[in-house]
Tab-separated table of C-alpha atoms and ligand atoms in Angstrom:
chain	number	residue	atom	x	y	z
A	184	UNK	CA	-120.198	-0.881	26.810
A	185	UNK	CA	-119.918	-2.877	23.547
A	186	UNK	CA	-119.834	-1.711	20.761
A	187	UNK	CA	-122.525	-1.964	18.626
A	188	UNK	CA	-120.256	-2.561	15.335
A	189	UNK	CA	-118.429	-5.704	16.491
A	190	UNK	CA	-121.480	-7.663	17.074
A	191	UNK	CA	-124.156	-9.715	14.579
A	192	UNK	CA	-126.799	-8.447	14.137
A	193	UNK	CA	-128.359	-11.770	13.420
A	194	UNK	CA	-126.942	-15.346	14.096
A	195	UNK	CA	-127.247	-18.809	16.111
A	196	UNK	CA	-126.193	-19.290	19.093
A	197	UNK	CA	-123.628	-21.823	19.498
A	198	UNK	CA	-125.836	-25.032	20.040
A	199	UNK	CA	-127.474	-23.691	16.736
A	200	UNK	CA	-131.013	-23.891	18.932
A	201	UNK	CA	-132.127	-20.760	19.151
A	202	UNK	CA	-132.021	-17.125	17.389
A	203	UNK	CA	-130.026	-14.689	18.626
A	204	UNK	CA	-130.646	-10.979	17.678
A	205	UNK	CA	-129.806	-7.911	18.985
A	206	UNK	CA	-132.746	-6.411	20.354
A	207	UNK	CA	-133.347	-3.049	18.470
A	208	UNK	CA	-136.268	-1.887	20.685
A	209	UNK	CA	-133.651	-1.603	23.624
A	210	UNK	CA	-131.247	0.566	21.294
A	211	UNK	CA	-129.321	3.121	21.845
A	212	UNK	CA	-129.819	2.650	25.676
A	213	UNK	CA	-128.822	-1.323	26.257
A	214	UNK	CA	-126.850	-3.428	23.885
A	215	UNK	CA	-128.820	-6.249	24.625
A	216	UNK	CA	-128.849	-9.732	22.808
A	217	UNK	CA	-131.772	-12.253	23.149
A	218	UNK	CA	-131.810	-15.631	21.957
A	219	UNK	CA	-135.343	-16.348	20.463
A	220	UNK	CA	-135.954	-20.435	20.750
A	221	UNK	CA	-139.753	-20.846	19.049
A	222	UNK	CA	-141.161	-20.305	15.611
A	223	UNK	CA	-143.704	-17.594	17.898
A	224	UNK	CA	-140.969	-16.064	19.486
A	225	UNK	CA	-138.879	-15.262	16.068
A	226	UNK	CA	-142.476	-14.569	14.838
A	227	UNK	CA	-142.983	-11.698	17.623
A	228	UNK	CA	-139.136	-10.672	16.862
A	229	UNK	CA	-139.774	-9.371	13.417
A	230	UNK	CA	-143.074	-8.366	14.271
A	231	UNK	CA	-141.998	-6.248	17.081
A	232	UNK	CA	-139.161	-4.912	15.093
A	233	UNK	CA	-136.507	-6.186	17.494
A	234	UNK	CA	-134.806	-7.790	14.525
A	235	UNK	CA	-135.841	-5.147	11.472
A	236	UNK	CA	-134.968	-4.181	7.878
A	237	UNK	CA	-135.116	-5.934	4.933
A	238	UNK	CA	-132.041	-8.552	4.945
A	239	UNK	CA	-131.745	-9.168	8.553
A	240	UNK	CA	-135.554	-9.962	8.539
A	241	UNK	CA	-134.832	-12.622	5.826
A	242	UNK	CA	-131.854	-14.013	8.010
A	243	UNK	CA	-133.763	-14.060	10.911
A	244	UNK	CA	-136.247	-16.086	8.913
A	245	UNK	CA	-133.892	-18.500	7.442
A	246	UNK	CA	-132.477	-19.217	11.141
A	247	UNK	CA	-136.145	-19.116	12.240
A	248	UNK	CA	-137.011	-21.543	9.984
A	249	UNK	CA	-133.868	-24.296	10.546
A	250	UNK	CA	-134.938	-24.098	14.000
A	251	UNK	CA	-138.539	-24.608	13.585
A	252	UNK	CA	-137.451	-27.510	10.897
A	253	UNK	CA	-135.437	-29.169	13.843
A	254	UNK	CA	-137.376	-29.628	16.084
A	255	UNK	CA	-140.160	-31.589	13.303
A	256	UNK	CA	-140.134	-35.285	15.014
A	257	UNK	CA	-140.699	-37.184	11.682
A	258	UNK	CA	-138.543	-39.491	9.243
A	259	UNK	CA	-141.383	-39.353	6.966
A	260	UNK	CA	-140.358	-36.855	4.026
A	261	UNK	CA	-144.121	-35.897	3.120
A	262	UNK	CA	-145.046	-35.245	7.249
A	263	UNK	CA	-141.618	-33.611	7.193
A	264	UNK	CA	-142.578	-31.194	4.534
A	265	UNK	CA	-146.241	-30.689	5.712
A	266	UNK	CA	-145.266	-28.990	8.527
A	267	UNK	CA	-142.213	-27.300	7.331
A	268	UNK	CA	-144.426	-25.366	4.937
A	269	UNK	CA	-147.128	-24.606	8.331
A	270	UNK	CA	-144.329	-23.104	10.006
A	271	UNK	CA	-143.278	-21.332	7.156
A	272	UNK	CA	-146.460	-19.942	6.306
A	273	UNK	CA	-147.143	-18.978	9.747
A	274	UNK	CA	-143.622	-16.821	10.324
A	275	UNK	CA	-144.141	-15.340	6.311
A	276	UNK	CA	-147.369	-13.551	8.050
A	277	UNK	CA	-145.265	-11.745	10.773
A	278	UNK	CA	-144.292	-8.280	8.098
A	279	UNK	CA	-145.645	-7.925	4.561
A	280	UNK	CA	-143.772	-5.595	2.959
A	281	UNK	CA	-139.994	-6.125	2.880
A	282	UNK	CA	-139.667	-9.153	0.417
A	283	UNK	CA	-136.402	-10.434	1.664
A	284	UNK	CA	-138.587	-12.099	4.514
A	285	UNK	CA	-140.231	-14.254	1.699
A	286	UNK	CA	-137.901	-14.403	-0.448
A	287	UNK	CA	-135.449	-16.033	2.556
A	288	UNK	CA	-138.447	-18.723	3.265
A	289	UNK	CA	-138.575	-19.641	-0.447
A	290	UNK	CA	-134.706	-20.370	-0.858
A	291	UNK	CA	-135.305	-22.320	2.845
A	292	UNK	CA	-138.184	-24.352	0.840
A	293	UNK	CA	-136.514	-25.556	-2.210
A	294	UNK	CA	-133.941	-27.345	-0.386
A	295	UNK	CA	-136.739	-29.151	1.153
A	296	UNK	CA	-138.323	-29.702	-2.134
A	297	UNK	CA	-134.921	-30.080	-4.005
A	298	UNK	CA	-133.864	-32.907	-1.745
A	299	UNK	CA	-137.207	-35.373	-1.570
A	300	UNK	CA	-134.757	-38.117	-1.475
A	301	UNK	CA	-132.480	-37.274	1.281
A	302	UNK	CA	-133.281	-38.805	4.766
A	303	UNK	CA	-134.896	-35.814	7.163
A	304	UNK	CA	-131.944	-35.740	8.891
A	305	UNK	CA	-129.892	-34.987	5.833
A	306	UNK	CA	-132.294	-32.288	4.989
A	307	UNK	CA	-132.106	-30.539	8.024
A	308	UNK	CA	-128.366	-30.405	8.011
A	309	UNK	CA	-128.618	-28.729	4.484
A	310	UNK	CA	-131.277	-26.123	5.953
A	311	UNK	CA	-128.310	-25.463	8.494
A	312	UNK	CA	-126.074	-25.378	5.605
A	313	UNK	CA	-128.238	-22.583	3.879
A	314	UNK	CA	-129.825	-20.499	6.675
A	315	UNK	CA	-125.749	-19.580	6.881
A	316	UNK	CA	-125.162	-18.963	3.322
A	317	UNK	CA	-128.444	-16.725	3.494
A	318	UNK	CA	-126.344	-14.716	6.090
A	319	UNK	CA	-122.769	-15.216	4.739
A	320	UNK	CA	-124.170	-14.116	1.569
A	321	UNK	CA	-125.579	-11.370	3.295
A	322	UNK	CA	-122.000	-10.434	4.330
A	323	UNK	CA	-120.612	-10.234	1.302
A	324	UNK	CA	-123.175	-8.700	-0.659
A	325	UNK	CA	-123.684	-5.749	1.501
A	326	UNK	CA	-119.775	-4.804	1.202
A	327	UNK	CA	-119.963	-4.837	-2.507
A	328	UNK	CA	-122.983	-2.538	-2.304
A	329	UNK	CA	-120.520	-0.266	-0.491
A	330	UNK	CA	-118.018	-0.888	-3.204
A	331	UNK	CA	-120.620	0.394	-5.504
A	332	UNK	CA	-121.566	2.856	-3.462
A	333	UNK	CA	-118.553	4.964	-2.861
A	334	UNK	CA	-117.881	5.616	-6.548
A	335	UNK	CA	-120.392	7.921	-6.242
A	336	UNK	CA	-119.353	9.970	-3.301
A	337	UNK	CA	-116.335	12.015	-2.848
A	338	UNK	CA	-114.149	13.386	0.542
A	339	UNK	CA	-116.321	15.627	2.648
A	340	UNK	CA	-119.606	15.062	0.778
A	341	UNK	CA	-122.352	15.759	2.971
A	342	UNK	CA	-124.714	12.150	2.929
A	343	UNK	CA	-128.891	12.339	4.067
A	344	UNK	CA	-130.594	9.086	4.687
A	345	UNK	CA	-133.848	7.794	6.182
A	346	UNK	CA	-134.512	5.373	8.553
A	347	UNK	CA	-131.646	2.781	9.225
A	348	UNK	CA	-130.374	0.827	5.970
A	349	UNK	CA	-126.818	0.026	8.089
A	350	UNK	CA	-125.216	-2.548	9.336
A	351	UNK	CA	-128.344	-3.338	11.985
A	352	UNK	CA	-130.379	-3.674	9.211
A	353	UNK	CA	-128.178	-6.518	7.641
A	354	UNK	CA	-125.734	-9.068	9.316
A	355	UNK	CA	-122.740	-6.686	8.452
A	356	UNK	CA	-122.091	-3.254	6.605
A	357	UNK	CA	-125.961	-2.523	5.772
A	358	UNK	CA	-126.794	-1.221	2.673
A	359	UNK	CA	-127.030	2.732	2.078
A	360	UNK	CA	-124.762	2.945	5.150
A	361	UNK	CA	-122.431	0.270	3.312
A	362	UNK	CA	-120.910	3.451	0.907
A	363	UNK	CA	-119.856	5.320	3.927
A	364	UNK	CA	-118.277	2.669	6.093
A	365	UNK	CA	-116.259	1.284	2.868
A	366	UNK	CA	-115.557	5.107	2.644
A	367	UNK	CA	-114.343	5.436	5.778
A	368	UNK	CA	-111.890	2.769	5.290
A	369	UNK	CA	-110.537	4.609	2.369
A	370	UNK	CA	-109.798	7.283	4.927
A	371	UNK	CA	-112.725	9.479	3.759
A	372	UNK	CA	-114.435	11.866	6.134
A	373	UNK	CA	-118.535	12.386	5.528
A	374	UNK	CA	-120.846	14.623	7.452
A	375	UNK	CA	-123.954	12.242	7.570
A	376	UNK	CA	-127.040	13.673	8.460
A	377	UNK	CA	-129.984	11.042	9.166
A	378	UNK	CA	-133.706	11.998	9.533
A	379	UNK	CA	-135.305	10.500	13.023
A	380	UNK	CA	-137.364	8.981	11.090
A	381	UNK	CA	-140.809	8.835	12.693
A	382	UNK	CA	-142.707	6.925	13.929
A	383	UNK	CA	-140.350	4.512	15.121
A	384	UNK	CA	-137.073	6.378	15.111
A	385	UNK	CA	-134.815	3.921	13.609
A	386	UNK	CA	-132.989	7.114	12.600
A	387	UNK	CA	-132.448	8.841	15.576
A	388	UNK	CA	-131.798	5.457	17.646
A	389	UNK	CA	-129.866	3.125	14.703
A	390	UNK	CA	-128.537	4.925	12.142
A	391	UNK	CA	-127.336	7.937	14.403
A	392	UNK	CA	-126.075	5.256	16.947
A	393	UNK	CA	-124.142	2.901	14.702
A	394	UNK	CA	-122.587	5.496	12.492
A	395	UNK	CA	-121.693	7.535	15.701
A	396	UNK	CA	-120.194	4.893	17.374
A	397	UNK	CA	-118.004	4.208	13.969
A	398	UNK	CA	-116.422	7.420	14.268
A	399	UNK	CA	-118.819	8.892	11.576
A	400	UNK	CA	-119.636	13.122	11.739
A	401	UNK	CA	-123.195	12.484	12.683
A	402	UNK	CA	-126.216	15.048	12.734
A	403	UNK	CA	-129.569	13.639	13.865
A	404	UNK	CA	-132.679	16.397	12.028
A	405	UNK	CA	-136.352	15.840	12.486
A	406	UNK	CA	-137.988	14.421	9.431
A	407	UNK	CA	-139.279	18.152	8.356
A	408	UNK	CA	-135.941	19.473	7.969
A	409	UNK	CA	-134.405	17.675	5.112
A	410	UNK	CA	-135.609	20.406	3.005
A	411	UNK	CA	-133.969	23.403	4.712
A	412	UNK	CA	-130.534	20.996	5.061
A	413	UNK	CA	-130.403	20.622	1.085
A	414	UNK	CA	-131.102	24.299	0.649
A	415	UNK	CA	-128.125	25.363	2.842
A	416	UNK	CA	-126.123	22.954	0.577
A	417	UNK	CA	-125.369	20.615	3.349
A	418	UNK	CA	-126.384	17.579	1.356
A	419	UNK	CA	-124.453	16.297	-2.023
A	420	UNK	CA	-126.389	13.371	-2.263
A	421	UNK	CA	-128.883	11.101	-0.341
A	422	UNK	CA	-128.428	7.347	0.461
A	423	UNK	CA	-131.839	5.182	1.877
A	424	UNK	CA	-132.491	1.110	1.714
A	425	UNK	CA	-135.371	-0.427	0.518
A	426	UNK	CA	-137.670	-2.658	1.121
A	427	UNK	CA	-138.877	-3.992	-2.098
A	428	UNK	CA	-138.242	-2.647	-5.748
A	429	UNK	CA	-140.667	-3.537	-8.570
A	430	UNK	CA	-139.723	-4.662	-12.240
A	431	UNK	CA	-139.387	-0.749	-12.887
A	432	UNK	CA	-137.213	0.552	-10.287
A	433	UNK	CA	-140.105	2.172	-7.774
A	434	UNK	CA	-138.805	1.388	-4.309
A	435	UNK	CA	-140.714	0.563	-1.344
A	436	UNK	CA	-139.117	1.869	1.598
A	437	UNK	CA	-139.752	2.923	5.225
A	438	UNK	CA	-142.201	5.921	5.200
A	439	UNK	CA	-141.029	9.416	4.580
A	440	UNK	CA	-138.637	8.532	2.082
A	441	UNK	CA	-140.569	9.645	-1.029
A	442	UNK	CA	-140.311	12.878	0.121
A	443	UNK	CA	-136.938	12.892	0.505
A	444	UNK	CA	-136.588	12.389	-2.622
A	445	UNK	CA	-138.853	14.415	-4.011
A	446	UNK	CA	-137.154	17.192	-1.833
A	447	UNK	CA	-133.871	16.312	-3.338
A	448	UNK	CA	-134.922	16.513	-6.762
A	449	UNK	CA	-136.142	19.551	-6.408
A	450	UNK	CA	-132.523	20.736	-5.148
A	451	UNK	CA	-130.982	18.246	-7.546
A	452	UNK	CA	-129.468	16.656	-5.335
A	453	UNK	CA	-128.731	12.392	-6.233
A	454	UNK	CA	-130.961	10.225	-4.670
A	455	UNK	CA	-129.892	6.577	-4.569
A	456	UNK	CA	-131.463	3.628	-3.503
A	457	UNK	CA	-128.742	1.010	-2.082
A	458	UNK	CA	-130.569	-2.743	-1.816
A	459	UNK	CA	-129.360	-6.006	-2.881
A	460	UNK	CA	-130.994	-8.141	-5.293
A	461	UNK	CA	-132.716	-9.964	-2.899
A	462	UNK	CA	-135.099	-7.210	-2.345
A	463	UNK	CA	-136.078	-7.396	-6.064
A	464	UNK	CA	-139.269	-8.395	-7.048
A	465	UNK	CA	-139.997	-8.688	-10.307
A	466	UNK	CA	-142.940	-9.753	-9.884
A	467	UNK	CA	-144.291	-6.237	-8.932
A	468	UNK	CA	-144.670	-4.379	-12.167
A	469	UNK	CA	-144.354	-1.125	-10.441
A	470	UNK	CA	-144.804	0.087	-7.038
A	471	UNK	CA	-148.776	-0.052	-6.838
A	472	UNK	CA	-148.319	-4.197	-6.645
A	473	UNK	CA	-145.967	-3.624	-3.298
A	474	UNK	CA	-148.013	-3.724	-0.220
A	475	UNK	CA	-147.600	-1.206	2.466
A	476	UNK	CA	-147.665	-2.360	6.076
A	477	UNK	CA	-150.037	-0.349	8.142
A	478	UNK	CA	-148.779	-0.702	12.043
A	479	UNK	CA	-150.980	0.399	15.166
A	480	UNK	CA	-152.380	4.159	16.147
A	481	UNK	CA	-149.982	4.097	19.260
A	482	UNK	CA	-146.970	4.074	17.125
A	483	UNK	CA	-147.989	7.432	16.147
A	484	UNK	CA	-150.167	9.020	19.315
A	485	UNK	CA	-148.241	7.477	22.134
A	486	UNK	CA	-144.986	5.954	21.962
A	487	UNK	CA	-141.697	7.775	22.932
A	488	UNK	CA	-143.605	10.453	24.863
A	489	UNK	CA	-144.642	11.263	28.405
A	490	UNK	CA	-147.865	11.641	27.585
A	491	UNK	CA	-150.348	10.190	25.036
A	492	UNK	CA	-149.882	13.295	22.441
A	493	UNK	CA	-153.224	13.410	20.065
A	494	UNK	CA	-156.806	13.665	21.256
A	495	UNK	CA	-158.425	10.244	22.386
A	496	UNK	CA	-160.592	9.153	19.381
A	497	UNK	CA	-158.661	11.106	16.922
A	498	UNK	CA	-158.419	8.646	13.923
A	499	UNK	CA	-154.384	7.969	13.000
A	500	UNK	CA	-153.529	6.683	9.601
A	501	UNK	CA	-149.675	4.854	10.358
A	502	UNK	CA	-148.214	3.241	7.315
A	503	UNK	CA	-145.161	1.951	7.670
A	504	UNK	CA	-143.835	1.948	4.170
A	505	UNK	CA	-144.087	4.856	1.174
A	506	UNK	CA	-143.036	4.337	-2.933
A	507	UNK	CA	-140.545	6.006	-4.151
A	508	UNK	CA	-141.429	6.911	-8.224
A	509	UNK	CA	-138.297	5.927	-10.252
A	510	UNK	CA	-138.066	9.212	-11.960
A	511	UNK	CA	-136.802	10.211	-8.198
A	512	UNK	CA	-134.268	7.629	-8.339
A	513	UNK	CA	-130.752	8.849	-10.052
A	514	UNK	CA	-129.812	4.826	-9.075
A	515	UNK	CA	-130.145	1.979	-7.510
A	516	UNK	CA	-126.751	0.921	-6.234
A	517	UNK	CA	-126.494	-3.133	-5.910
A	518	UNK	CA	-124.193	-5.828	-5.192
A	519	UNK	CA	-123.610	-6.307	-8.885
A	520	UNK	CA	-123.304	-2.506	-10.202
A	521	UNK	CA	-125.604	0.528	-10.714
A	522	UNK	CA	-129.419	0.422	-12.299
A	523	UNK	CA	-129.770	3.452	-13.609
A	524	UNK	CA	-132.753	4.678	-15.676
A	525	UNK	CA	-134.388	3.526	-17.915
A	526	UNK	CA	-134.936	0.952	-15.124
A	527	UNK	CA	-136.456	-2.016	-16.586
A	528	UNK	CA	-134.108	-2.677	-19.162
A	529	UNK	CA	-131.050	-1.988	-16.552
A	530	UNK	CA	-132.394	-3.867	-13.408
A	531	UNK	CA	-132.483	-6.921	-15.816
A	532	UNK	CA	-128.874	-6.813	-17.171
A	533	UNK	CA	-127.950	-7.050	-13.309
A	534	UNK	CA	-129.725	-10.007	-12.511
A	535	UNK	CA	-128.813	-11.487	-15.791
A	536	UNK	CA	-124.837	-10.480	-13.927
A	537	UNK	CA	-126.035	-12.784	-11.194
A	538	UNK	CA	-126.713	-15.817	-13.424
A	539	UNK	CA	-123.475	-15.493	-14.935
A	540	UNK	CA	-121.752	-15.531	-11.859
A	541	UNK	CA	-123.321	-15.448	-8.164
A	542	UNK	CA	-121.405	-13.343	-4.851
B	300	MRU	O1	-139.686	-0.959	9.600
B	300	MRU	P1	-138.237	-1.233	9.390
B	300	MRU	O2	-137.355	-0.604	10.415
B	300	MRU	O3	-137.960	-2.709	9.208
B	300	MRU	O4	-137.902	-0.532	8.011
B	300	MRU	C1	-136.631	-0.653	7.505
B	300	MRU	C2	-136.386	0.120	6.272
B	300	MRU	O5	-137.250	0.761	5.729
B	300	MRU	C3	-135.010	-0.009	5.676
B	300	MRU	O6	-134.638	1.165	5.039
B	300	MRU	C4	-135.024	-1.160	4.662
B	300	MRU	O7	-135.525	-2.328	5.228
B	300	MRU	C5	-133.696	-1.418	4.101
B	300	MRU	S1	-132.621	-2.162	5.246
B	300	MRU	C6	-131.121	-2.441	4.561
């Protein structure tokens, strides 16, 4: 079999015509790439979580986008742009809450409206041009989150984290798996523990899969148990993604993850939040302006088991996404250094790092 590590998670294929993604829903059984061709079937990709987590949602859009943009039969800039922004409207409705999706479809946008007096075929060639920066970038940022990252840890530490933030989550390296593969190349040895992370057990499937098959010390525990891990000591500090951070460092990310950290607070245990700037949005005050994706009952009563396992009728509340409150949060480890508290003030000297000088 292949392994999982030497593949993209996201890219083109080579006639730069279609999508292709690894198909997460298949993992860990088949490694399994499909190439996705329309704007509906990159639509149904995210949707269905094939392609999932924050930055590889906002590649896949970016690539999603170029190929939608292609195939627009038009030299007229103003038809051009009419139904670039349809198409990008329609795939910004396929997740709501990890911001790199829209953020991704924004930076596609403003070459269309930077470039009014290009031909269309110049502009789509720049879209090309982008949609691979978005996942170059991608590349590069995620390693220097790991840069980040490892300062904190030392040899042996024992590392929890929820759902999967690694390198299937991203193009390359992941984020709150990024500090334990850089690590690893330093010759350091973890014992990572990652929560299944119900209902969709990115967890048990990704994280426990990828890191496994890097050679990582890996202990899958049910979501319940993080507290009687930390209590026996086992854990020296916890590492989880996001999905979008507001102006004051809450963090939205994939549900269960507040209580992580409440749990490891009340050990005192370091909880850090690895995300790149991308996933920033300032325009969220605080974590009450980030919305939460709710997903269907079956996500909760039925899938993964023989049998359907709550009562017909029974009503199921399934949110995909919880807040984590910054006081939680001992940092927020990004591509260009460390927010720590108080979070406002420090989340703006990093992006004010960015403007100086971009990764
Ligand atoms: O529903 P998912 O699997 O897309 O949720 C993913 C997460 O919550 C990740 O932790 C987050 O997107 C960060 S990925 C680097």
């Amino acid at each position: 079999m292949q392994n999982i590590m030497s593949l993209e998670t996201v890219s083109l294929n080579k006639d730069n015509d279609a999508v292709v993604i690894i198909d997460q829903t298949q993992l860990p059984y088949n490694i399994e790439l499909i190439e996705l061709r329309t704007q509906k079937e990159v639509w149904n990709a995210i949707y269905l979580l094939q392609v999932r987590g924050a930055p590889a949602i906002g590649v896949a859009a970016a690539f999603g986008i170029y190929i939608g943009a292609r195939e627009i039969d038009t030299d007229s800039y103003n038809d051009f742009y009419k139904e670039f922004k349809d198409k990008k409207e329609y795939l910004a409705t396929a997740r709501p809450t990890a911001v790199n999706l829209f953020w991704a479809l924004d930076r596609m946008e403003s070459v269309v409206t930077k470039n009014e007096d290009k031909t269309v075929s110049e502009i789509k060639d720049l879209l090309f041009a982008e949609a691979n920066e978005i996942k170059e970038e991608d590349i590069r940022v995620c390693k220097k989150i790991g840069e980040h990252g490892v300062t904190l840890v030392k040899d042996g530490y024992g590392i929890l984290t929820h759902c999967n933030a690694g390198q299937l989550a991203t193009v390359k390296y992941g984020t709150a798996l990024s500090p334990i593969y850089v690590g690893l190349e330093k010759g350091y040895k973890f014992k990572v523990f990652t929560d299944e992370t119900r209902p969709l057990l990115q967890g048990a499937r990704l994280s426990a899969f990828e890191l496994h098959s890097s050679g990582v010390d890996t202990t899958v525990i049910c979501d319940n148990m993080a507290s009687i891990v930390m209590k026996k000591g086992l854990i020296q500090a916890v590492f989880v993604g996001a999905d979008r951070i507001a102006a004051n460092g809450d963090a939205a990310n994939k549900i269960g993850t507040s209580g992580v950290a409440i749990i490891a607070k009340h050990y005192d245990i370091p909880f850090y939040v690895c995300a790149p700037l991308s996933t920033f949005d300032l325009n969220c005050k605080t974590g009450d302006d980030i919305k939460i994706e709710e997903r269907p009952a079956e996500e909760v009563t039925e899938m993964w088991y023989k049998k359907r396992m709550a009562p017909e009728g029974v009503n199921v509340f399934n949110p995909a996404f919880d807040v984590t409150d910054n006081k939680n949060i001992a940092g927020i480890v990004t591509e260009y250094g460390i927010a720590r508290a108080p979070f406002n003030e420090s989340i703006k000297q990093l992006f004010a790092k960015r403007d100086e000088k971009r990764i």
